[in-house]
Coordinates of C-alpha atoms in Angstrom, one line a residue:
Q4 CA 0.7 0.0 -0.1
V5 CA 1.2 3.3 -1.2
Q6 CA 0.2 6.6 0.1
L7 CA 1.0 10.5 -0.3
V8 CA 0.2 12.8 3.0
E9 CA 0.6 16.1 2.3
S10 CA 0.7 19.6 5.1
G11 CA 1.4 22.6 5.4
G12 CA -1.8 24.7 3.7
G13 CA -3.7 27.2 5.1
L14 CA -4.2 31.2 4.9
V15 CA -2.3 33.2 4.4
Q16 CA -2.0 37.1 3.3
A17 CA -1.2 38.8 -0.5
G18 CA 2.2 38.3 -1.3
G19 CA 2.9 36.2 1.6
S20 CA 4.8 33.2 1.8
L21 CA 3.4 29.1 2.6
R22 CA 6.0 25.9 2.5
L23 CA 3.0 22.7 1.1
S24 CA 5.5 19.0 1.7
C25 CA 4.1 15.7 0.6
A26 CA 5.8 12.6 1.4
A27 CA 5.3 8.8 0.2
S28 CA 4.6 5.8 2.0
G29 CA 4.5 2.6 2.1
S30 CA 5.4 0.1 -0.2
I31 CA 7.5 1.8 -2.7
F32 CA 10.3 0.5 -5.3
S33 CA 10.9 3.3 -6.1
V34 CA 9.6 6.9 -7.1
N35 CA 10.0 8.8 -10.0
A36 CA 8.0 12.7 -10.7
M37 CA 6.8 14.2 -8.6
G38 CA 4.9 17.5 -8.5
W39 CA 2.3 19.5 -7.6
Y40 CA -1.5 20.5 -9.2
R41 CA -4.3 22.7 -8.2
Q42 CA -8.1 23.1 -8.3
A43 CA -9.0 26.0 -8.1
P44 CA -13.2 26.3 -7.5
G45 CA -15.5 26.5 -10.7
K46 CA -12.0 25.3 -13.1
Q47 CA -10.3 22.5 -14.2
R48 CA -6.9 20.9 -11.8
E49 CA -3.7 22.1 -13.2
L50 CA -0.2 21.4 -13.3
V51 CA 1.8 23.5 -10.8
A52 CA 5.3 22.0 -10.8
S53 CA 6.6 19.2 -10.4
I54 CA 10.7 17.3 -10.4
S55 CA 11.9 14.3 -12.4
S56 CA 13.7 12.1 -10.1
G57 CA 17.0 13.7 -11.1
S58 CA 15.6 17.0 -10.0
S59 CA 15.1 19.0 -13.9
T60 CA 12.2 21.5 -12.5
N61 CA 9.2 21.9 -14.8
Y62 CA 6.8 25.3 -13.7
A63 CA 3.5 27.1 -14.8
D64 CA 3.7 30.6 -16.6
S65 CA 1.8 31.5 -13.3
V66 CA 5.1 30.5 -10.8
K67 CA 7.5 31.0 -12.4
V68 CA 9.9 33.1 -10.1
R69 CA 8.1 32.6 -7.2
F70 CA 7.1 29.3 -6.5
A71 CA 10.0 25.9 -6.3
I72 CA 9.8 22.7 -6.2
S73 CA 11.9 20.3 -4.5
R74 CA 12.2 16.8 -3.4
D75 CA 14.3 14.7 -0.6
N76 CA 14.8 11.3 -2.8
A77 CA 15.6 9.7 1.2
K78 CA 12.6 10.8 2.3
N79 CA 11.0 10.2 -1.0
T80 CA 9.3 13.8 0.1
V81 CA 8.2 17.3 -1.9
Y82 CA 8.7 19.9 -1.3
L83 CA 6.3 23.9 -3.0
Q84 CA 8.1 26.9 -1.8
M85 CA 5.4 29.6 -2.9
N86 CA 6.5 33.0 -2.2
S87 CA 5.0 36.2 -2.8
L88 CA 1.0 34.8 -3.0
K89 CA -1.3 36.1 -5.4
P90 CA -5.5 35.3 -4.2
E91 CA -5.8 33.5 -7.8
D92 CA -3.5 31.2 -6.1
T93 CA -6.1 30.1 -4.7
G94 CA -7.3 26.7 -4.4
V95 CA -6.8 22.6 -3.5
Y96 CA -3.5 21.8 -4.1
Y97 CA -2.4 18.1 -4.8
C98 CA 0.3 16.7 -5.0
H99 CA 1.3 13.1 -7.7
A100 CA 4.3 11.1 -8.1
D101 CA 5.6 8.4 -10.0
I102 CA 5.6 5.5 -8.2
R103 CA 7.4 2.0 -8.5
P104 CA 5.4 -0.4 -5.5
L105 CA 7.6 -3.2 -4.0
W106 CA 4.9 -5.0 -6.6
G107 CA 2.6 -4.6 -9.2
H108 CA 3.3 -1.7 -12.2
Q109 CA 5.1 2.4 -11.8
T110 CA 1.4 4.0 -11.2
D111 CA -0.2 7.4 -10.2
Y112 CA -0.8 8.0 -7.3
W113 CA -2.2 11.6 -5.8
G114 CA -2.2 13.6 -2.0
Q115 CA -5.5 14.3 -0.1
G116 CA -5.4 17.9 -1.1
T117 CA -4.3 20.5 1.2
Q118 CA -5.8 24.2 1.1
V119 CA -4.5 27.2 0.4
T120 CA -6.6 30.7 0.9
V121 CA -5.0 33.7 -0.5
S122 CA -7.1 37.2 0.8
S123 CA -6.7 39.8 -0.7

């Protein structure tokens, strides 16, 4: 059984910062790409940032410069440092990981989601 557990969401004023964390645990053979998606009310889920197992990163244009994704491979954990937050960053943030479990095939896993609310 593999699970992703997120933490770090909350309410912050515009211009503030938050740091999200997501730890993968369970019967894991290897963790490949990890990333963060978000879904605002009434909108589709969108990619915010991703990071490969070799730490190559990719960002949505809307968050470049302001957000930074990183990972700790020893802890199977991915982080998202969010700075200069704007009200339009509000949404539920979901962690994603491409994991090969000890038994079975490589699979996409999702966290439960953490709410980020940025007030103006």
